[in-house]
Amino acid sequence: MSVDVRGRIVQPTPDTIREAAEIIRDGGLVAFPTETVYGLGANALSPEAVRKIFLAKGRPGDNPLIMHVGSISDAAKYAEINHAAETLMLNFWPGPLTIVLASYPNVPRETRAGLDTVGIRFPLNTVAMELIRAAGVPIAAPSANRSGRPSPTTAQAVFDDLGDNIDLIIDGGETNVGLESTVVDATADAVAILRPGGVTREMLAPFVDVMEDEHDELKFRSPGTHHRHYAPSVPVWLWGGGVPDEALSEAVMGRKWSYVGMSDFPCDISEPIEKILFESVPEYGHGLFAALRALEKGGADTIVAQLPPNTGLGCAVCDRLRRAAGVA
Ligand code: TXA
Ligand code: MG
């Protein structure tokens, strides 16, 4: 059997996990499922391997990667774990929470894009855990999409964006959360949310001091948040963010527009060519990226998306929608 077919999609078995771990150790790229979105993994301790991630994604060099580990004690090998970080790890790991900490020098500069901090996460997904354990090294992994595109929540979406650039894609089915992890900076006394995600502000607050506002200054501490992101190839208009219904209706007039949201958009001028409705905010989060990809594939030249209430998991959905629309 040929093993040099790029972008091969395989089911997770002891054999394919072993093969994937070997590819990682040899400096190659493996896409794998996590509970949030699919990651594009490489050996986090190898500068050459990490450079391949940036090349494959077309990722700006100033955007650091998250290091995925399989235990709290592994995390302690690569970063200084203070009291807040330890509290977060004990309460939210494994899970969709990335913790930014002061890095030890053994993490290559390439992995952290020259910063003196490193983002670490222990994912809650059996395939990811088995892969990390089998590889025996921490795995650097950004979302496995072409830079700027919606994150992939299926192996097929990974293949569509990056197939030719990856050695192996492990198919773990649809991801659970559907949105990327929450990124928090835990280097100071009060924890700062750099990117909202599956672990909400409301969930963090009972355990640690969470900085109140998402100051603009925070965005510059997380380089990834000021690049354009999560965008399908067609324009996205937001409903529920201040644009009057009439103005939105006019914007889509004469267009092949599609709709995603939680309740029907009352457009009395034209009908969407396709619409996807979710019954709850978690379902919206779970299905948002796949919906954007599906509507784009379905031939829409404009997408209208409804903003959910900006609390709890809704914060993360609103954040991704604003970026997809280019207004964040
Ligand atoms: O759920 C997730 O987090 C997924 C899965 C694969 O784990 N990964 C992911 O990675 O979304 P990526 O690279 O697409 O997004 C990571 C975010 C970026 O906004 C990046 O700037 C930020 O985390 N980040 C990583 N290391 C950082 C650091 N040292 N300081 C500040 N921000 C950091
Ligand atoms: Mg990403």
Tab-separated table of C-alpha atoms and ligand atoms in Angstrom:
chain	number	residue	atom	x	y	z
A	1	MET	CA	0.000	0.000	0.000
A	2	SER	CA	1.304	3.433	-0.881
A	3	VAL	CA	1.882	5.705	2.104
A	4	ASP	CA	2.911	8.830	0.227
A	5	VAL	CA	-0.606	9.861	-0.806
A	6	ARG	CA	-1.048	13.350	0.653
A	7	GLY	CA	-4.175	14.246	2.538
A	8	ARG	CA	-5.227	10.626	3.096
A	9	ILE	CA	-8.278	10.473	5.392
A	10	VAL	CA	-8.196	7.531	7.834
A	11	GLN	CA	-10.386	6.311	10.675
A	12	PRO	CA	-8.783	6.299	14.136
A	13	THR	CA	-7.449	2.807	14.957
A	14	PRO	CA	-4.409	1.745	16.996
A	15	ASP	CA	-2.530	1.354	13.676
A	16	THR	CA	-3.433	4.747	12.229
A	17	ILE	CA	-2.733	6.492	15.553
A	18	ARG	CA	0.683	4.810	15.612
A	19	GLU	CA	1.320	5.904	12.031
A	20	ALA	CA	0.208	9.464	12.797
A	21	ALA	CA	2.468	9.593	15.854
A	22	GLU	CA	5.410	8.483	13.703
A	23	ILE	CA	4.653	11.200	11.156
A	24	ILE	CA	4.625	13.786	13.964
A	25	ARG	CA	7.911	12.504	15.387
A	26	ASP	CA	9.452	12.551	11.879
A	27	GLY	CA	8.547	16.220	11.464
A	28	GLY	CA	5.412	15.827	9.317
A	29	LEU	CA	1.874	17.224	9.550
A	30	VAL	CA	-1.210	15.364	10.811
A	31	ALA	CA	-4.724	16.792	11.047
A	32	PHE	CA	-6.653	15.410	14.016
A	33	PRO	CA	-9.980	15.995	15.785
A	34	THR	CA	-10.295	17.801	19.106
A	35	GLU	CA	-13.497	18.599	20.999
A	36	THR	CA	-13.478	22.128	19.498
A	37	VAL	CA	-12.327	22.002	15.856
A	38	TYR	CA	-9.803	19.959	13.851
A	39	GLY	CA	-6.154	20.841	14.476
A	40	LEU	CA	-3.194	20.789	12.083
A	41	GLY	CA	-0.559	19.137	14.227
A	42	ALA	CA	3.226	19.023	14.224
A	43	ASN	CA	5.950	18.378	16.789
A	44	ALA	CA	5.859	21.551	18.911
A	45	LEU	CA	9.505	21.090	19.875
A	46	SER	CA	10.786	21.049	16.277
A	47	PRO	CA	11.233	24.466	14.609
A	48	GLU	CA	11.336	22.838	11.143
A	49	ALA	CA	8.084	20.940	11.722
A	50	VAL	CA	6.372	24.032	13.087
A	51	ARG	CA	7.456	26.070	10.051
A	52	LYS	CA	5.564	23.575	7.864
A	53	ILE	CA	2.332	24.488	9.679
A	54	PHE	CA	2.759	28.173	8.848
A	55	LEU	CA	3.526	27.322	5.216
A	56	ALA	CA	0.620	24.879	4.793
A	57	LYS	CA	-1.946	27.312	6.228
A	58	GLY	CA	-0.516	30.489	4.741
A	59	ARG	CA	-0.475	31.725	8.349
A	60	PRO	CA	1.114	35.075	9.248
A	61	GLY	CA	4.402	34.448	11.053
A	62	ASP	CA	3.453	36.676	14.007
A	63	ASN	CA	0.584	34.397	15.102
A	64	PRO	CA	1.693	31.919	17.797
A	65	LEU	CA	0.541	28.299	17.957
A	66	ILE	CA	-1.190	26.466	20.775
A	67	MET	CA	0.796	23.613	22.289
A	68	HIS	CA	-1.384	20.553	22.989
A	69	VAL	CA	-0.374	18.360	25.910
A	70	GLY	CA	-1.795	15.227	27.515
A	71	SER	CA	-1.516	16.138	31.198
A	72	ILE	CA	-0.969	18.976	33.651
A	73	SER	CA	2.466	17.614	34.490
A	74	ASP	CA	3.433	17.811	30.802
A	75	ALA	CA	2.341	21.444	30.711
A	76	ALA	CA	4.617	22.117	33.694
A	77	LYS	CA	7.635	21.110	31.597
A	78	TYR	CA	7.131	24.018	29.209
A	79	ALA	CA	5.708	26.953	31.185
A	80	GLU	CA	5.607	28.516	34.583
A	81	ILE	CA	2.393	27.427	36.265
A	82	ASN	CA	1.190	30.021	38.743
A	83	HIS	CA	-1.710	29.707	41.172
A	84	ALA	CA	-4.398	30.957	38.744
A	85	ALA	CA	-3.171	28.625	36.011
A	86	GLU	CA	-3.169	25.653	38.340
A	87	THR	CA	-6.735	26.445	39.418
A	88	LEU	CA	-7.837	26.676	35.793
A	89	MET	CA	-6.122	23.433	34.849
A	90	LEU	CA	-7.620	21.523	37.768
A	91	ASN	CA	-11.117	22.753	36.983
A	92	PHE	CA	-11.249	22.957	33.187
A	93	TRP	CA	-8.694	20.476	31.810
A	94	PRO	CA	-9.032	18.426	29.770
A	95	GLY	CA	-11.310	20.844	27.915
A	96	PRO	CA	-11.692	23.793	25.555
A	97	LEU	CA	-9.453	26.209	27.477
A	98	THR	CA	-6.053	27.455	26.263
A	99	ILE	CA	-3.926	29.032	28.970
A	100	VAL	CA	-1.241	31.565	28.015
A	101	LEU	CA	1.705	31.395	30.428
A	102	ALA	CA	5.315	32.535	30.726
A	103	SER	CA	7.211	30.103	28.512
A	104	TYR	CA	10.320	28.186	29.424
A	105	PRO	CA	13.163	28.443	26.900
A	106	ASN	CA	12.667	24.827	25.770
A	107	VAL	CA	9.668	25.878	23.644
A	108	PRO	CA	11.018	26.928	20.222
A	109	ARG	CA	10.534	30.583	19.254
A	110	GLU	CA	8.783	29.362	16.082
A	111	THR	CA	6.003	27.757	18.127
A	112	ARG	CA	5.294	30.929	20.109
A	113	ALA	CA	6.049	33.305	17.194
A	114	GLY	CA	8.788	35.035	19.154
A	115	LEU	CA	6.644	35.855	22.222
A	116	ASP	CA	7.898	35.101	25.728
A	117	THR	CA	4.594	33.349	26.482
A	118	VAL	CA	3.137	30.080	25.237
A	119	GLY	CA	-0.516	28.981	24.916
A	120	ILE	CA	-1.081	25.460	26.266
A	121	ARG	CA	-4.156	23.257	26.108
A	122	PHE	CA	-5.117	19.710	27.144
A	123	PRO	CA	-7.899	18.709	24.731
A	124	LEU	CA	-10.899	16.595	25.726
A	125	ASN	CA	-10.982	14.165	22.828
A	126	THR	CA	-9.923	10.524	22.899
A	127	VAL	CA	-8.239	10.576	19.491
A	128	ALA	CA	-6.309	13.751	20.337
A	129	MET	CA	-5.280	12.331	23.710
A	130	GLU	CA	-4.135	9.043	22.189
A	131	LEU	CA	-2.192	10.833	19.472
A	132	ILE	CA	-0.392	13.098	21.951
A	133	ARG	CA	0.447	10.124	24.147
A	134	ALA	CA	1.696	8.024	21.208
A	135	ALA	CA	3.747	10.896	19.750
A	136	GLY	CA	5.515	11.426	23.068
A	137	VAL	CA	5.960	15.130	22.276
A	138	PRO	CA	3.636	18.119	22.696
A	139	ILE	CA	1.715	18.849	19.483
A	140	ALA	CA	1.538	22.381	18.110
A	141	ALA	CA	-1.786	22.775	16.358
A	142	PRO	CA	-3.728	25.691	14.979
A	143	SER	CA	-7.165	25.085	13.504
A	144	ALA	CA	-6.704	23.016	10.320
A	145	ASN	CA	-8.138	25.566	7.890
A	146	ARG	CA	-6.447	27.744	5.322
A	147	SER	CA	-5.608	30.968	7.168
A	148	GLY	CA	-8.621	33.304	7.380
A	149	ARG	CA	-11.242	30.631	6.558
A	150	PRO	CA	-13.869	29.171	8.925
A	151	SER	CA	-12.338	26.496	11.176
A	152	PRO	CA	-12.981	22.871	10.129
A	153	THR	CA	-15.386	20.772	12.164
A	154	THR	CA	-15.141	17.686	9.903
A	155	ALA	CA	-12.297	15.791	8.240
A	156	GLN	CA	-13.794	16.678	4.840
A	157	ALA	CA	-13.569	20.411	5.620
A	158	VAL	CA	-9.875	19.923	6.477
A	159	PHE	CA	-9.382	18.107	3.186
A	160	ASP	CA	-11.210	20.830	1.223
A	161	ASP	CA	-8.902	23.549	2.587
A	162	LEU	CA	-5.558	21.820	3.031
A	163	GLY	CA	-5.726	18.252	1.667
A	164	ASP	CA	-2.589	18.413	-0.469
A	165	ASN	CA	-0.476	19.935	2.270
A	166	ILE	CA	-1.070	17.344	5.005
A	167	ASP	CA	0.485	13.903	5.394
A	168	LEU	CA	-2.507	12.315	7.119
A	169	ILE	CA	-6.009	13.364	8.262
A	170	ILE	CA	-7.592	11.390	11.119
A	171	ASP	CA	-11.378	11.386	10.827
A	172	GLY	CA	-12.952	11.578	14.270
A	173	GLY	CA	-16.386	12.620	13.011
A	174	GLU	CA	-17.983	15.985	13.653
A	175	THR	CA	-16.374	17.924	16.490
A	176	ASN	CA	-18.337	18.464	19.652
A	177	VAL	CA	-18.160	22.160	20.530
A	178	GLY	CA	-17.663	23.443	16.978
A	179	LEU	CA	-15.956	26.684	18.066
A	180	GLU	CA	-12.304	27.045	19.048
A	181	SER	CA	-11.122	26.988	22.650
A	182	THR	CA	-11.328	29.965	24.964
A	183	VAL	CA	-7.876	31.596	25.173
A	184	VAL	CA	-6.994	33.207	28.496
A	185	ASP	CA	-3.874	35.057	29.556
A	186	ALA	CA	-3.011	33.853	33.055
A	187	THR	CA	0.350	35.613	33.391
A	188	ALA	CA	-1.065	38.379	35.631
A	189	ASP	CA	-3.140	38.238	38.828
A	190	ALA	CA	-6.419	38.758	36.967
A	191	VAL	CA	-7.057	36.414	34.070
A	192	ALA	CA	-7.812	38.083	30.730
A	193	ILE	CA	-10.020	36.493	28.080
A	194	LEU	CA	-8.186	36.924	24.771
A	195	ARG	CA	-10.618	34.854	22.699
A	196	PRO	CA	-14.086	33.755	23.898
A	197	GLY	CA	-14.889	30.074	23.381
A	198	GLY	CA	-16.364	26.913	24.856
A	199	VAL	CA	-15.410	27.847	28.437
A	200	THR	CA	-17.389	31.020	29.101
A	201	ARG	CA	-16.651	34.026	31.315
A	202	GLU	CA	-19.530	32.878	33.554
A	203	MET	CA	-17.864	29.469	33.971
A	204	LEU	CA	-14.445	30.970	34.802
A	205	ALA	CA	-15.627	33.617	37.258
A	206	PRO	CA	-16.262	31.358	40.300
A	207	PHE	CA	-12.677	30.095	40.167
A	208	VAL	CA	-10.428	33.021	39.200
A	209	ASP	CA	-10.448	36.802	38.958
A	210	VAL	CA	-11.493	37.589	35.387
A	211	MET	CA	-10.653	41.024	33.954
A	212	GLU	CA	-13.884	42.892	33.334
A	213	ASP	CA	-13.594	44.454	29.920
A	214	GLU	CA	-12.209	43.120	26.730
A	215	HIS	CA	-10.020	46.195	26.238
A	216	ASP	CA	-8.671	46.790	22.745
A	217	GLU	CA	-5.242	46.448	24.255
A	218	LEU	CA	-6.008	42.781	24.942
A	219	LYS	CA	-6.366	42.078	21.256
A	220	PHE	CA	-2.720	42.892	20.789
A	221	ARG	CA	-1.737	40.347	23.392
A	222	SER	CA	-3.334	37.654	21.224
A	223	PRO	CA	-1.881	38.275	17.795
A	224	GLY	CA	-4.400	36.000	16.075
A	225	THR	CA	-7.362	38.128	17.056
A	226	HIS	CA	-6.438	41.077	14.848
A	227	HIS	CA	-6.097	39.080	11.650
A	228	ARG	CA	-9.187	38.578	9.439
A	229	HIS	CA	-10.718	35.279	10.397
A	230	TYR	CA	-13.443	32.686	9.997
A	231	ALA	CA	-14.593	34.205	6.727
A	232	PRO	CA	-16.303	32.324	3.919
A	233	SER	CA	-15.483	33.531	0.400
A	234	VAL	CA	-18.714	35.565	0.156
A	235	PRO	CA	-19.709	38.664	2.164
A	236	VAL	CA	-21.428	38.096	5.522
A	237	TRP	CA	-24.057	40.574	6.809
A	238	LEU	CA	-25.052	40.527	10.458
A	239	TRP	CA	-28.629	40.747	11.668
A	240	GLY	CA	-29.157	41.924	15.252
A	241	GLY	CA	-26.063	44.134	15.368
A	242	GLY	CA	-27.639	47.511	14.719
A	243	VAL	CA	-28.218	47.443	10.938
A	244	PRO	CA	-31.962	48.159	10.477
A	245	ASP	CA	-34.035	45.335	8.940
A	246	GLU	CA	-34.938	47.507	5.924
A	247	ALA	CA	-31.292	48.322	5.176
A	248	LEU	CA	-30.392	44.639	5.410
A	249	SER	CA	-33.297	43.693	3.118
A	250	GLU	CA	-32.064	46.206	0.555
A	251	ALA	CA	-28.510	44.933	0.846
A	252	VAL	CA	-29.604	41.440	-0.216
A	253	MET	CA	-32.070	42.593	-2.882
A	254	GLY	CA	-31.374	40.909	-6.220
A	255	ARG	CA	-28.730	38.694	-4.643
A	256	LYS	CA	-28.545	34.925	-4.186
A	257	TRP	CA	-28.478	35.206	-0.423
A	258	SER	CA	-28.574	32.506	2.226
A	259	TYR	CA	-29.408	32.744	5.902
A	260	VAL	CA	-28.139	31.262	9.159
A	261	GLY	CA	-29.542	32.049	12.591
A	262	MET	CA	-31.950	31.060	15.351
A	263	SER	CA	-35.129	32.750	14.108
A	264	ASP	CA	-36.352	33.726	10.626
A	265	PHE	CA	-35.080	36.989	9.188
A	266	PRO	CA	-38.162	39.020	8.207
A	267	CYS	CA	-37.159	40.013	4.679
A	268	ASP	CA	-40.255	40.995	2.700
A	269	ILE	CA	-38.391	41.703	-0.543
A	270	SER	CA	-36.819	38.347	-1.414
A	271	GLU	CA	-36.387	34.791	-0.147
A	272	PRO	CA	-33.070	33.185	0.775
A	273	ILE	CA	-31.928	30.387	-1.559
A	274	GLU	CA	-31.084	28.347	1.534
A	275	LYS	CA	-31.508	28.790	5.266
A	276	ILE	CA	-30.124	27.006	8.314
A	277	LEU	CA	-31.861	27.493	11.668
A	278	PHE	CA	-30.495	26.366	15.047
A	279	GLU	CA	-32.657	25.781	18.103
A	280	SER	CA	-30.185	26.826	20.785
A	281	VAL	CA	-26.970	28.787	21.208
A	282	PRO	CA	-24.863	25.625	21.797
A	283	GLU	CA	-26.296	24.167	18.580
A	284	TYR	CA	-25.497	27.426	16.776
A	285	GLY	CA	-21.917	27.238	18.063
A	286	HIS	CA	-21.678	23.578	17.124
A	287	GLY	CA	-22.930	24.130	13.579
A	288	LEU	CA	-21.851	27.676	12.678
A	289	PHE	CA	-18.638	26.952	10.777
A	290	ALA	CA	-20.129	23.982	8.923
A	291	ALA	CA	-23.153	26.162	8.045
A	292	LEU	CA	-20.964	28.937	6.618
A	293	ARG	CA	-19.097	26.384	4.524
A	294	ALA	CA	-22.335	24.699	3.366
A	295	LEU	CA	-24.041	27.968	2.375
A	296	GLU	CA	-20.962	29.019	0.448
A	297	LYS	CA	-20.880	25.644	-1.370
A	298	GLY	CA	-24.616	25.957	-2.029
A	299	GLY	CA	-23.984	28.914	-4.302
A	300	ALA	CA	-24.889	31.906	-2.096
A	301	ASP	CA	-23.219	35.161	-3.096
A	302	THR	CA	-24.170	36.793	0.224
A	303	ILE	CA	-24.789	35.321	3.681
A	304	VAL	CA	-27.011	36.928	6.326
A	305	ALA	CA	-26.258	35.679	9.858
A	306	GLN	CA	-28.148	36.404	13.058
A	307	LEU	CA	-26.181	37.462	16.132
A	308	PRO	CA	-27.332	35.528	19.234
A	309	PRO	CA	-27.488	37.233	22.663
A	310	ASN	CA	-23.964	38.264	23.668
A	311	THR	CA	-23.738	36.244	26.905
A	312	GLY	CA	-22.393	32.797	27.810
A	313	LEU	CA	-21.487	30.772	24.742
A	314	GLY	CA	-23.263	33.452	22.684
A	315	CYS	CA	-20.152	35.670	23.189
A	316	ALA	CA	-18.049	33.199	21.227
A	317	VAL	CA	-20.667	32.857	18.459
A	318	CYS	CA	-20.933	36.679	18.183
A	319	ASP	CA	-17.139	37.009	18.133
A	320	ARG	CA	-16.754	34.538	15.250
A	321	LEU	CA	-19.654	36.096	13.317
A	322	ARG	CA	-18.245	39.616	13.688
A	323	ARG	CA	-14.877	38.449	12.402
A	324	ALA	CA	-16.499	36.529	9.528
A	325	ALA	CA	-18.279	39.768	8.618
A	326	GLY	CA	-15.044	41.752	8.982
A	327	VAL	CA	-16.456	44.103	11.630
A	328	ALA	CA	-14.314	43.026	14.615
B	1	TXA	O1	-9.735	25.022	19.896
B	1	TXA	C1	-8.632	25.451	19.545
B	1	TXA	O2	-8.008	26.287	20.213
B	1	TXA	C2	-8.040	24.900	18.238
B	1	TXA	C3	-7.763	23.408	18.437
B	1	TXA	C4	-7.068	22.785	17.259
B	1	TXA	O3	-7.023	23.221	19.616
B	1	TXA	N1	-6.860	25.619	17.888
B	1	TXA	C5	-6.893	26.906	17.455
B	1	TXA	O4	-5.660	27.415	17.140
B	1	TXA	O5	-7.921	27.542	17.339
B	1	TXA	P1	-5.482	28.765	16.301
B	1	TXA	O6	-4.035	28.847	16.030
B	1	TXA	O7	-6.387	28.739	15.142
B	1	TXA	O8	-5.854	29.885	17.313
B	1	TXA	C6	-5.037	30.099	18.461
B	1	TXA	C7	-5.259	31.454	19.049
B	1	TXA	C8	-4.769	32.557	18.127
B	1	TXA	O9	-5.666	33.641	18.204
B	1	TXA	C9	-3.419	32.908	18.739
B	1	TXA	O10	-3.016	34.234	18.466
B	1	TXA	C10	-3.676	32.691	20.214
B	1	TXA	O11	-4.506	31.553	20.258
B	1	TXA	N2	-2.418	32.402	20.942
B	1	TXA	C11	-1.638	31.301	20.867
B	1	TXA	N3	-0.534	31.441	21.635
B	1	TXA	C12	-0.628	32.659	22.230
B	1	TXA	C13	0.218	33.400	23.124
B	1	TXA	N4	1.377	32.929	23.555
B	1	TXA	N5	-0.203	34.626	23.501
B	1	TXA	C14	-1.388	35.126	23.077
B	1	TXA	N6	-2.204	34.482	22.213
B	1	TXA	C15	-1.837	33.274	21.796
B	2	MG	MG	-7.611	29.376	13.711
